[in-house]
């Protein structure tokens, strides 16, 4: 093999113009593809990354009021595509008439109440039980809350033309970051939210007994989050097949995933067409090289060089040219990507264009596969070159 490699390299050095043109042609094909791939990875990857990082984009919102049994929630929790689900009340019962911070006497009216529980993606690692609450960052500012603050929840109703008010003290155990929930809201336990619904819907419940535990066998709504963005659409389809109408909170999440999929298909199609064109050009170039060096190969046969080593020459030349072409491409592309990120990045750590080591390794691997397969025609032609040809030529 060492002799074959020496002969292959010396032939390329002798015909360096052809080798240089071939490497330049490979760079011309490969560089635009890698730039486009880097932009696709950077722009689309950043957008999808933001969607993935925000759990709100994995939420499905129940449309209208239903009647869901505990068995329904057990079934949904057992599904692999469900990250979190908790029962909820009718929307009319998910608003407190007022919340008051007893300490600085701050008050906020008509505050949404959101049921939560263990595993809530908006409340990572924040403990919460009955009688406790987690406030959004906006509500924290409005009521000047701190961890450990006591919030008085005021719930009102009209009964026989008389206004009645129920009150409960809740202890604040944490806050939801503004990037996860940007509006004023109070996250409370399911028993506390169900107590609100009982007080407003059941006339027999009094302001003194409204927080007494009571069994529930039906729930009007729920909060549900898919495990991943890819699970969002299948989960929506499954629920709708069960007669439960839902809609994704982030409509653009599904559209972006579809766009990413279509963009990947389009890029793959362009790359395949370019690879086929390059493969055909390389195969013809190697076959032409063998034909130009036909007398030289005949002489090598006459001198006793084994056929296997003669056949290695075009293979070694093609792989060498591809390696040189990929290296030259990276020398041009990597600085270009750095300049693109330097000139167009809008935030620290954000990349408009990104090319990973896996992308580079895949490019080199596909290039070598192309080189090996493209040399088959030239390798086959060498087998038809006999030693007497050089004698006839002489």
mmCIF file of C-alpha atoms in Angstrom:
data_model
loop_
_atom_site.group_PDB
_atom_site.id
_atom_site.type_symbol
_atom_site.label_atom_id
_atom_site.label_comp_id
_atom_site.label_asym_id
_atom_site.label_seq_id
_atom_site.Cartn_x
_atom_site.Cartn_y
_atom_site.Cartn_z
ATOM 1 C CA UNK A 1 0.000 0.000 0.000
ATOM 2 C CA UNK A 2 2.937 2.341 0.707
ATOM 3 C CA UNK A 3 4.118 2.055 -2.884
ATOM 4 C CA UNK A 4 0.595 2.687 -4.197
ATOM 5 C CA UNK A 5 0.286 5.774 -1.989
ATOM 6 C CA UNK A 6 3.659 7.079 -3.176
ATOM 7 C CA UNK A 7 2.712 6.600 -6.825
ATOM 8 C CA UNK A 8 -0.701 8.221 -6.279
ATOM 9 C CA UNK A 9 0.776 11.299 -4.578
ATOM 10 C CA UNK A 10 3.563 11.685 -7.144
ATOM 11 C CA UNK A 11 1.052 11.490 -9.977
ATOM 12 C CA UNK A 12 -1.073 14.188 -8.307
ATOM 13 C CA UNK A 13 2.013 16.353 -7.783
ATOM 14 C CA UNK A 14 2.970 15.906 -11.416
ATOM 15 C CA UNK A 15 -0.543 16.857 -12.563
ATOM 16 C CA UNK A 16 -1.060 19.422 -9.805
ATOM 17 C CA UNK A 17 -3.201 21.712 -11.949
ATOM 18 C CA UNK A 18 -5.879 19.033 -12.313
ATOM 19 C CA UNK A 19 -5.705 18.210 -8.609
ATOM 20 C CA UNK A 20 -6.015 21.888 -7.680
ATOM 21 C CA UNK A 21 -9.013 22.352 -9.981
ATOM 22 C CA UNK A 22 -10.683 19.319 -8.445
ATOM 23 C CA UNK A 23 -10.145 20.594 -4.889
ATOM 24 C CA UNK A 24 -11.452 24.035 -5.910
ATOM 25 C CA UNK A 25 -14.545 22.429 -7.438
ATOM 26 C CA UNK A 26 -15.184 20.507 -4.214
ATOM 27 C CA UNK A 27 -14.814 23.695 -2.161
ATOM 28 C CA UNK A 28 -17.240 25.455 -4.501
ATOM 29 C CA UNK A 29 -19.856 22.763 -3.888
ATOM 30 C CA UNK A 30 -19.228 22.133 -0.204
ATOM 31 C CA UNK A 31 -18.714 25.651 1.188
ATOM 32 C CA UNK A 32 -22.219 26.989 0.367
ATOM 33 C CA UNK A 33 -23.795 23.799 1.718
ATOM 34 C CA UNK A 34 -21.930 24.077 5.018
ATOM 35 C CA UNK A 35 -22.769 27.788 5.338
ATOM 36 C CA UNK A 36 -26.456 27.026 4.770
ATOM 37 C CA UNK A 37 -26.273 24.128 7.243
ATOM 38 C CA UNK A 38 -24.643 26.375 9.844
ATOM 39 C CA UNK A 39 -27.325 29.043 9.379
ATOM 40 C CA UNK A 40 -30.051 26.428 9.613
ATOM 41 C CA UNK A 41 -28.545 25.017 12.790
ATOM 42 C CA UNK A 42 -28.051 28.457 14.300
ATOM 43 C CA UNK A 43 -31.270 30.277 13.470
ATOM 44 C CA UNK A 44 -33.744 27.402 13.597
ATOM 45 C CA UNK A 45 -31.866 25.717 16.436
ATOM 46 C CA UNK A 46 -32.009 28.897 18.523
ATOM 47 C CA UNK A 47 -35.719 29.371 17.870
ATOM 48 C CA UNK A 48 -36.560 25.747 18.660
ATOM 49 C CA UNK A 49 -34.282 25.909 21.702
ATOM 50 C CA UNK A 50 -36.253 28.850 23.047
ATOM 51 C CA UNK A 51 -39.490 26.972 22.497
ATOM 52 C CA UNK A 52 -38.128 23.911 24.275
ATOM 53 C CA UNK A 53 -36.825 25.961 27.213
ATOM 54 C CA UNK A 54 -40.233 27.591 27.766
ATOM 55 C CA UNK A 55 -42.655 25.006 29.225
ATOM 56 C CA UNK A 56 -45.619 27.224 28.304
ATOM 57 C CA UNK A 57 -45.119 26.132 24.709
ATOM 58 C CA UNK A 58 -45.833 22.550 25.754
ATOM 59 C CA UNK A 59 -49.173 23.425 27.330
ATOM 60 C CA UNK A 60 -52.543 22.407 25.927
ATOM 61 C CA UNK A 61 -55.455 24.575 27.039
ATOM 62 C CA UNK A 62 -58.822 22.949 27.654
ATOM 63 C CA UNK A 63 -61.589 24.566 25.600
ATOM 64 C CA UNK A 64 -64.869 24.976 27.488
ATOM 65 C CA UNK A 65 -66.009 23.105 30.589
ATOM 66 C CA UNK A 66 -66.096 19.336 30.740
ATOM 67 C CA UNK A 67 -66.722 16.576 33.245
ATOM 68 C CA UNK A 68 -63.544 14.654 33.910
ATOM 69 C CA UNK A 69 -63.342 11.785 36.365
ATOM 70 C CA UNK A 70 -60.331 10.869 38.544
ATOM 71 C CA UNK A 71 -59.841 7.867 36.235
ATOM 72 C CA UNK A 72 -59.259 10.262 33.331
ATOM 73 C CA UNK A 73 -56.439 11.964 35.219
ATOM 74 C CA UNK A 74 -54.907 8.634 36.252
ATOM 75 C CA UNK A 75 -54.928 7.549 32.607
ATOM 76 C CA UNK A 76 -53.316 10.778 31.428
ATOM 77 C CA UNK A 77 -50.613 10.677 34.109
ATOM 78 C CA UNK A 78 -49.694 7.173 32.955
ATOM 79 C CA UNK A 79 -49.029 8.318 29.385
ATOM 80 C CA UNK A 80 -45.410 8.743 28.296
ATOM 81 C CA UNK A 81 -46.169 11.979 26.429
ATOM 82 C CA UNK A 82 -47.668 13.781 29.447
ATOM 83 C CA UNK A 83 -45.273 15.691 31.696
ATOM 84 C CA UNK A 84 -47.853 17.199 34.070
ATOM 85 C CA UNK A 85 -51.608 17.334 34.564
ATOM 86 C CA UNK A 86 -53.744 18.691 37.388
ATOM 87 C CA UNK A 87 -57.542 19.101 37.640
ATOM 88 C CA UNK A 88 -59.027 22.584 37.530
ATOM 89 C CA UNK A 89 -62.376 24.279 38.055
ATOM 90 C CA UNK A 90 -64.554 26.264 35.695
ATOM 91 C CA UNK A 91 -62.868 29.476 34.575
ATOM 92 C CA UNK A 92 -65.426 31.597 36.465
ATOM 93 C CA UNK A 93 -64.102 30.100 39.700
ATOM 94 C CA UNK A 94 -60.425 30.690 38.960
ATOM 95 C CA UNK A 95 -60.356 34.369 39.942
ATOM 96 C CA UNK A 96 -60.076 35.742 43.467
ATOM 97 C CA UNK A 97 -62.076 38.879 44.135
ATOM 98 C CA UNK A 98 -59.036 40.309 45.885
ATOM 99 C CA UNK A 99 -55.663 39.450 47.360
ATOM 100 C CA UNK A 100 -54.191 41.449 50.211
ATOM 101 C CA UNK A 101 -50.757 41.478 51.752
ATOM 102 C CA UNK A 102 -51.473 42.059 55.425
ATOM 103 C CA UNK A 103 -48.057 43.530 56.150
ATOM 104 C CA UNK A 104 -47.862 46.654 53.917
ATOM 105 C CA UNK A 105 -51.651 46.634 53.403
ATOM 106 C CA UNK A 106 -51.310 46.273 49.636
ATOM 107 C CA UNK A 107 -54.363 44.992 47.747
ATOM 108 C CA UNK A 108 -54.895 43.673 44.234
ATOM 109 C CA UNK A 109 -58.332 42.890 42.774
ATOM 110 C CA UNK A 110 -59.457 40.183 40.318
ATOM 111 C CA UNK A 111 -56.344 38.013 40.516
ATOM 112 C CA UNK A 112 -56.314 34.713 38.567
ATOM 113 C CA UNK A 113 -55.953 31.540 40.633
ATOM 114 C CA UNK A 114 -54.043 28.681 39.012
ATOM 115 C CA UNK A 115 -54.105 25.114 40.378
ATOM 116 C CA UNK A 116 -50.765 23.423 40.766
ATOM 117 C CA UNK A 117 -49.180 20.302 42.172
ATOM 118 C CA UNK A 118 -45.986 18.250 42.265
ATOM 119 C CA UNK A 119 -44.105 18.313 38.983
ATOM 120 C CA UNK A 120 -45.551 21.601 37.739
ATOM 121 C CA UNK A 121 -43.094 22.779 35.037
ATOM 122 C CA UNK A 122 -43.706 26.419 35.993
ATOM 123 C CA UNK A 123 -42.795 25.782 39.635
ATOM 124 C CA UNK A 124 -39.578 23.744 39.576
ATOM 125 C CA UNK A 125 -38.451 22.705 43.059
ATOM 126 C CA UNK A 126 -40.942 24.984 44.855
ATOM 127 C CA UNK A 127 -42.840 23.051 47.570
ATOM 128 C CA UNK A 128 -46.543 23.796 47.893
ATOM 129 C CA UNK A 129 -49.296 22.214 49.975
ATOM 130 C CA UNK A 130 -52.791 23.213 51.094
ATOM 131 C CA UNK A 131 -52.732 26.657 52.667
ATOM 132 C CA UNK A 132 -49.646 27.711 50.722
ATOM 133 C CA UNK A 133 -49.239 29.677 47.499
ATOM 134 C CA UNK A 134 -46.675 30.639 44.888
ATOM 135 C CA UNK A 135 -46.985 34.127 43.393
ATOM 136 C CA UNK A 136 -45.980 35.261 39.945
ATOM 137 C CA UNK A 137 -43.211 37.830 39.820
ATOM 138 C CA UNK A 138 -45.687 40.494 38.669
ATOM 139 C CA UNK A 139 -47.941 39.836 41.670
ATOM 140 C CA UNK A 140 -44.906 39.895 43.948
ATOM 141 C CA UNK A 141 -44.150 43.442 42.817
ATOM 142 C CA UNK A 142 -47.779 44.562 43.056
ATOM 143 C CA UNK A 143 -48.235 43.288 46.625
ATOM 144 C CA UNK A 144 -44.621 43.719 47.821
ATOM 145 C CA UNK A 145 -44.466 40.034 48.720
ATOM 146 C CA UNK A 146 -41.586 38.068 50.187
ATOM 147 C CA UNK A 147 -41.143 34.383 50.887
ATOM 148 C CA UNK A 148 -43.088 33.734 54.071
ATOM 149 C CA UNK A 149 -45.536 36.605 53.498
ATOM 150 C CA UNK A 150 -49.177 35.989 54.377
ATOM 151 C CA UNK A 151 -51.675 36.725 51.630
ATOM 152 C CA UNK A 152 -55.360 37.073 52.455
ATOM 153 C CA UNK A 153 -57.491 35.608 49.652
ATOM 154 C CA UNK A 154 -60.955 37.157 49.389
ATOM 155 C CA UNK A 155 -63.693 35.189 47.584
ATOM 156 C CA UNK A 156 -67.114 36.741 47.024
ATOM 157 C CA UNK A 157 -70.527 35.460 45.919
ATOM 158 C CA UNK A 158 -74.113 36.641 45.542
ATOM 159 C CA UNK A 159 -76.703 34.589 47.460
ATOM 160 C CA UNK A 160 -80.358 35.650 47.638
ATOM 161 C CA UNK A 161 -79.367 39.156 46.559
ATOM 162 C CA UNK A 162 -76.921 39.285 49.442
ATOM 163 C CA UNK A 163 -73.161 39.615 49.053
ATOM 164 C CA UNK A 164 -71.110 37.107 51.023
ATOM 165 C CA UNK A 165 -67.361 36.986 51.436
ATOM 166 C CA UNK A 166 -65.061 34.135 52.398
ATOM 167 C CA UNK A 167 -61.472 34.683 53.429
ATOM 168 C CA UNK A 168 -58.382 32.532 53.785
ATOM 169 C CA UNK A 169 -54.776 33.197 54.687
ATOM 170 C CA UNK A 170 -52.146 31.649 52.412
ATOM 171 C CA UNK A 171 -48.405 31.521 53.023
ATOM 172 C CA UNK A 172 -46.171 32.463 50.094
ATOM 173 C CA UNK A 173 -43.494 29.799 49.544
ATOM 174 C CA UNK A 174 -41.946 31.021 46.297
ATOM 175 C CA UNK A 175 -42.237 33.018 43.103
ATOM 176 C CA UNK A 176 -42.586 32.094 39.434
ATOM 177 C CA UNK A 177 -39.881 33.714 37.267
ATOM 178 C CA UNK A 178 -41.231 36.353 34.874
ATOM 179 C CA UNK A 179 -39.921 34.469 31.841
ATOM 180 C CA UNK A 180 -42.202 31.550 32.771
ATOM 181 C CA UNK A 181 -45.294 33.561 33.728
ATOM 182 C CA UNK A 182 -45.423 37.275 33.045
ATOM 183 C CA UNK A 183 -48.860 38.242 34.405
ATOM 184 C CA UNK A 184 -50.249 38.645 37.903
ATOM 185 C CA UNK A 185 -51.465 35.283 39.240
ATOM 186 C CA UNK A 186 -51.442 33.140 42.351
ATOM 187 C CA UNK A 187 -50.643 29.434 42.117
ATOM 188 C CA UNK A 188 -52.499 27.477 44.808
ATOM 189 C CA UNK A 189 -53.115 23.847 45.695
ATOM 190 C CA UNK A 190 -56.001 21.957 44.132
ATOM 191 C CA UNK A 191 -57.929 21.624 47.453
ATOM 192 C CA UNK A 192 -57.813 25.398 47.929
ATOM 193 C CA UNK A 193 -59.119 26.017 44.400
ATOM 194 C CA UNK A 194 -61.879 23.424 44.819
ATOM 195 C CA UNK A 195 -62.896 25.185 48.031
ATOM 196 C CA UNK A 196 -63.379 28.372 46.007
ATOM 197 C CA UNK A 197 -65.636 26.518 43.568
ATOM 198 C CA UNK A 198 -67.688 24.929 46.375
ATOM 199 C CA UNK A 199 -68.239 28.272 48.047
ATOM 200 C CA UNK A 200 -69.433 29.936 44.854
ATOM 201 C CA UNK A 201 -71.549 27.043 43.562
ATOM 202 C CA UNK A 202 -72.998 25.462 46.721
ATOM 203 C CA UNK A 203 -75.356 27.599 48.800
ATOM 204 C CA UNK A 204 -75.043 25.211 51.755
ATOM 205 C CA UNK A 205 -71.354 26.086 52.116
ATOM 206 C CA UNK A 206 -70.900 29.019 54.489
ATOM 207 C CA UNK A 207 -68.002 31.466 54.909
ATOM 208 C CA UNK A 208 -67.119 29.551 58.083
ATOM 209 C CA UNK A 209 -67.084 26.051 56.543
ATOM 210 C CA UNK A 210 -65.976 26.757 52.982
ATOM 211 C CA UNK A 211 -62.515 25.271 53.447
ATOM 212 C CA UNK A 212 -63.705 22.018 54.988
ATOM 213 C CA UNK A 213 -62.545 19.050 52.859
ATOM 214 C CA UNK A 214 -65.152 17.562 50.529
ATOM 215 C CA UNK A 215 -64.882 14.799 47.910
ATOM 216 C CA UNK A 216 -64.957 15.646 44.203
ATOM 217 C CA UNK A 217 -65.803 13.022 41.590
ATOM 218 C CA UNK A 218 -65.890 15.359 38.588
ATOM 219 C CA UNK A 219 -63.636 18.185 37.460
ATOM 220 C CA UNK A 220 -64.603 20.835 34.927
ATOM 221 C CA UNK A 221 -61.152 21.447 33.466
ATOM 222 C CA UNK A 222 -57.425 20.766 33.791
ATOM 223 C CA UNK A 223 -53.898 22.046 33.183
ATOM 224 C CA UNK A 224 -51.797 19.734 31.028
ATOM 225 C CA UNK A 225 -48.271 19.870 29.602
ATOM 226 C CA UNK A 226 -46.765 17.564 27.013
ATOM 227 C CA UNK A 227 -43.381 16.012 27.734
ATOM 228 C CA UNK A 228 -41.826 17.537 24.615
ATOM 229 C CA UNK A 229 -42.791 19.754 21.696
ATOM 230 C CA UNK A 230 -42.909 16.716 19.440
ATOM 231 C CA UNK A 231 -45.493 15.160 21.789
ATOM 232 C CA UNK A 232 -47.751 18.213 21.624
ATOM 233 C CA UNK A 233 -49.624 17.408 18.420
ATOM 234 C CA UNK A 234 -50.094 13.643 19.074
ATOM 235 C CA UNK A 235 -51.385 14.432 22.575
ATOM 236 C CA UNK A 236 -53.825 16.995 21.183
ATOM 237 C CA UNK A 237 -55.085 14.472 18.630
ATOM 238 C CA UNK A 238 -55.547 11.814 21.325
ATOM 239 C CA UNK A 239 -57.539 14.127 23.595
ATOM 240 C CA UNK A 240 -59.754 15.282 20.751
ATOM 241 C CA UNK A 241 -60.421 11.652 19.824
ATOM 242 C CA UNK A 242 -61.663 11.204 23.405
ATOM 243 C CA UNK A 243 -64.021 14.140 22.937
ATOM 244 C CA UNK A 244 -61.890 16.602 24.918
ATOM 245 C CA UNK A 245 -61.338 19.835 23.014
ATOM 246 C CA UNK A 246 -57.942 21.456 23.553
ATOM 247 C CA UNK A 247 -55.713 23.938 21.785
ATOM 248 C CA UNK A 248 -51.973 24.603 22.100
ATOM 249 C CA UNK A 249 -51.047 27.722 24.025
ATOM 250 C CA UNK A 250 -48.288 28.459 21.494
ATOM 251 C CA UNK A 251 -49.744 27.963 18.035
ATOM 252 C CA UNK A 252 -46.403 28.847 16.467
ATOM 253 C CA UNK A 253 -44.648 25.941 18.212
ATOM 254 C CA UNK A 254 -46.263 23.363 15.936
ATOM 255 C CA UNK A 255 -45.690 25.567 12.902
ATOM 256 C CA UNK A 256 -42.018 26.023 13.745
ATOM 257 C CA UNK A 257 -41.505 22.287 14.216
ATOM 258 C CA UNK A 258 -43.184 21.674 10.860
ATOM 259 C CA UNK A 259 -41.010 24.370 9.290
ATOM 260 C CA UNK A 260 -37.882 22.770 10.777
ATOM 261 C CA UNK A 261 -38.917 19.380 9.411
ATOM 262 C CA UNK A 262 -39.609 20.768 5.932
ATOM 263 C CA UNK A 263 -36.358 22.747 5.998
ATOM 264 C CA UNK A 264 -34.430 19.594 6.890
ATOM 265 C CA UNK A 265 -36.054 17.770 3.978
ATOM 266 C CA UNK A 266 -35.281 20.646 1.601
ATOM 267 C CA UNK A 267 -31.664 20.856 2.747
ATOM 268 C CA UNK A 268 -31.257 17.082 2.454
ATOM 269 C CA UNK A 269 -32.645 17.186 -1.093
ATOM 270 C CA UNK A 270 -30.249 19.976 -2.117
ATOM 271 C CA UNK A 271 -27.329 18.163 -0.477
ATOM 272 C CA UNK A 272 -28.187 14.895 -2.236
ATOM 273 C CA UNK A 273 -28.400 16.624 -5.630
ATOM 274 C CA UNK A 274 -25.061 18.358 -5.019
ATOM 275 C CA UNK A 275 -23.479 15.106 -3.831
ATOM 276 C CA UNK A 276 -24.712 13.221 -6.889
ATOM 277 C CA UNK A 277 -23.318 15.905 -9.179
ATOM 278 C CA UNK A 278 -19.997 15.864 -7.363
ATOM 279 C CA UNK A 279 -19.960 12.056 -7.422
ATOM 280 C CA UNK A 280 -20.502 12.013 -11.194
ATOM 281 C CA UNK A 281 -17.777 14.623 -11.738
ATOM 282 C CA UNK A 282 -15.329 12.731 -9.543
ATOM 283 C CA UNK A 283 -16.077 9.402 -11.211
ATOM 284 C CA UNK A 284 -15.530 10.914 -14.664
ATOM 285 C CA UNK A 285 -12.361 12.690 -13.517
ATOM 286 C CA UNK A 286 -10.845 9.513 -12.065
ATOM 287 C CA UNK A 287 -11.814 7.491 -15.100
ATOM 288 C CA UNK A 288 -10.234 10.130 -17.332
ATOM 289 C CA UNK A 289 -7.093 10.042 -15.214
ATOM 290 C CA UNK A 290 -6.787 6.285 -15.719
ATOM 291 C CA UNK A 291 -7.247 6.704 -19.443
ATOM 292 C CA UNK A 292 -4.591 9.433 -19.592
ATOM 293 C CA UNK A 293 -2.210 7.264 -17.592
ATOM 294 C CA UNK A 294 -3.066 4.069 -19.451
ATOM 295 C CA UNK A 295 0.509 3.521 -20.704
ATOM 296 C CA UNK A 296 1.874 4.184 -17.202
ATOM 297 C CA UNK A 297 -0.476 1.581 -15.697
ATOM 298 C CA UNK A 298 0.540 -0.854 -18.455
ATOM 299 C CA UNK A 299 4.197 -0.272 -17.559
ATOM 300 C CA UNK A 300 3.447 -0.904 -13.877
ATOM 301 C CA UNK A 301 1.837 -4.178 -14.913
ATOM 302 C CA UNK A 302 4.889 -5.091 -16.952
ATOM 303 C CA UNK A 303 7.154 -4.271 -13.993
ATOM 304 C CA UNK A 304 5.193 -6.696 -11.852
ATOM 305 C CA UNK A 305 3.199 -4.368 -9.590
ATOM 306 C CA UNK A 306 0.309 -6.484 -8.254
ATOM 307 C CA UNK A 307 -3.130 -5.668 -9.617
ATOM 308 C CA UNK A 308 -4.485 -4.916 -6.138
ATOM 309 C CA UNK A 309 -1.877 -2.189 -5.636
ATOM 310 C CA UNK A 310 -2.551 -0.759 -9.076
ATOM 311 C CA UNK A 311 -6.256 -0.606 -8.300
ATOM 312 C CA UNK A 312 -5.500 1.228 -5.042
ATOM 313 C CA UNK A 313 -4.014 4.222 -6.869
ATOM 314 C CA UNK A 314 -7.316 5.891 -7.970
ATOM 315 C CA UNK A 315 -8.881 5.058 -4.597
ATOM 316 C CA UNK A 316 -6.036 6.745 -2.724
ATOM 317 C CA UNK A 317 -6.113 9.719 -5.080
ATOM 318 C CA UNK A 318 -9.852 10.231 -4.651
ATOM 319 C CA UNK A 319 -9.715 10.003 -0.845
ATOM 320 C CA UNK A 320 -6.724 12.362 -0.723
ATOM 321 C CA UNK A 321 -8.492 14.905 -2.915
ATOM 322 C CA UNK A 322 -11.634 14.737 -0.773
ATOM 323 C CA UNK A 323 -9.670 15.200 2.456
ATOM 324 C CA UNK A 324 -7.857 18.191 0.947
ATOM 325 C CA UNK A 325 -11.159 19.598 -0.339
ATOM 326 C CA UNK A 326 -12.910 19.254 3.036
ATOM 327 C CA UNK A 327 -9.908 20.795 4.822
ATOM 328 C CA UNK A 328 -9.802 23.733 2.395
ATOM 329 C CA UNK A 329 -13.549 24.209 2.799
ATOM 330 C CA UNK A 330 -13.285 24.340 6.596
ATOM 331 C CA UNK A 331 -10.432 26.839 6.357
ATOM 332 C CA UNK A 332 -12.823 29.150 4.497
ATOM 333 C CA UNK A 333 -16.117 28.295 6.193
ATOM 334 C CA UNK A 334 -15.165 28.394 9.893
ATOM 335 C CA UNK A 335 -13.869 32.008 9.795
ATOM 336 C CA UNK A 336 -16.934 32.974 7.748
ATOM 337 C CA UNK A 337 -19.215 31.492 10.420
ATOM 338 C CA UNK A 338 -17.302 33.359 13.128
ATOM 339 C CA UNK A 339 -17.724 36.630 11.223
ATOM 340 C CA UNK A 340 -21.457 35.988 10.746
ATOM 341 C CA UNK A 341 -21.914 35.393 14.477
ATOM 342 C CA UNK A 342 -19.815 38.435 15.305
ATOM 343 C CA UNK A 343 -21.772 40.687 12.987
ATOM 344 C CA UNK A 344 -25.338 39.464 13.486
ATOM 345 C CA UNK A 345 -25.624 37.891 16.954
ATOM 346 C CA UNK A 346 -28.127 39.834 19.068
ATOM 347 C CA UNK A 347 -27.407 38.381 22.515
ATOM 348 C CA UNK A 348 -24.418 36.903 24.368
ATOM 349 C CA UNK A 349 -24.141 33.178 23.760
ATOM 350 C CA UNK A 350 -26.493 33.342 20.781
ATOM 351 C CA UNK A 351 -25.294 31.946 17.469
ATOM 352 C CA UNK A 352 -26.740 32.885 14.112
ATOM 353 C CA UNK A 353 -24.645 30.154 12.486
ATOM 354 C CA UNK A 354 -23.403 27.010 14.166
ATOM 355 C CA UNK A 355 -21.447 24.056 12.791
ATOM 356 C CA UNK A 356 -20.851 21.206 15.227
ATOM 357 C CA UNK A 357 -18.083 18.624 15.246
ATOM 358 C CA UNK A 358 -20.740 16.069 14.362
ATOM 359 C CA UNK A 359 -21.580 18.051 11.220
ATOM 360 C CA UNK A 360 -17.891 18.188 10.244
ATOM 361 C CA UNK A 361 -17.420 14.472 10.914
ATOM 362 C CA UNK A 362 -20.536 13.655 8.881
ATOM 363 C CA UNK A 363 -19.290 15.831 6.011
ATOM 364 C CA UNK A 364 -15.919 14.078 5.966
ATOM 365 C CA UNK A 365 -17.535 10.641 6.212
ATOM 366 C CA UNK A 366 -19.931 11.313 3.349
ATOM 367 C CA UNK A 367 -17.055 12.739 1.319
ATOM 368 C CA UNK A 368 -14.967 9.611 1.824
ATOM 369 C CA UNK A 369 -17.919 7.388 0.932
ATOM 370 C CA UNK A 370 -18.393 9.450 -2.226
ATOM 371 C CA UNK A 371 -14.687 9.143 -3.034
ATOM 372 C CA UNK A 372 -14.664 5.383 -2.585
ATOM 373 C CA UNK A 373 -17.787 4.764 -4.638
ATOM 374 C CA UNK A 374 -16.791 7.236 -7.355
ATOM 375 C CA UNK A 375 -13.489 5.414 -7.872
ATOM 376 C CA UNK A 376 -15.197 2.121 -8.756
ATOM 377 C CA UNK A 377 -15.322 2.978 -12.477
ATOM 378 C CA UNK A 378 -11.621 3.858 -12.517
ATOM 379 C CA UNK A 379 -10.702 0.742 -10.511
ATOM 380 C CA UNK A 380 -12.612 -1.446 -12.950
ATOM 381 C CA UNK A 381 -10.860 0.207 -15.916
ATOM 382 C CA UNK A 382 -7.422 -0.618 -14.489
ATOM 383 C CA UNK A 383 -8.264 -4.299 -14.637
ATOM 384 C CA UNK A 384 -8.568 -4.015 -18.432
ATOM 385 C CA UNK A 385 -5.068 -2.553 -18.905
ATOM 386 C CA UNK A 386 -2.518 -5.212 -19.929
ATOM 387 C CA UNK A 387 1.281 -5.192 -19.992
ATOM 388 C CA UNK A 388 1.579 -5.576 -23.775
ATOM 389 C CA UNK A 389 0.003 -2.146 -24.340
ATOM 390 C CA UNK A 390 3.213 -0.370 -23.339
ATOM 391 C CA UNK A 391 5.176 -2.589 -25.718
ATOM 392 C CA UNK A 392 2.838 -1.808 -28.603
ATOM 393 C CA UNK A 393 3.059 1.874 -27.760
ATOM 394 C CA UNK A 394 6.853 1.701 -27.778
#
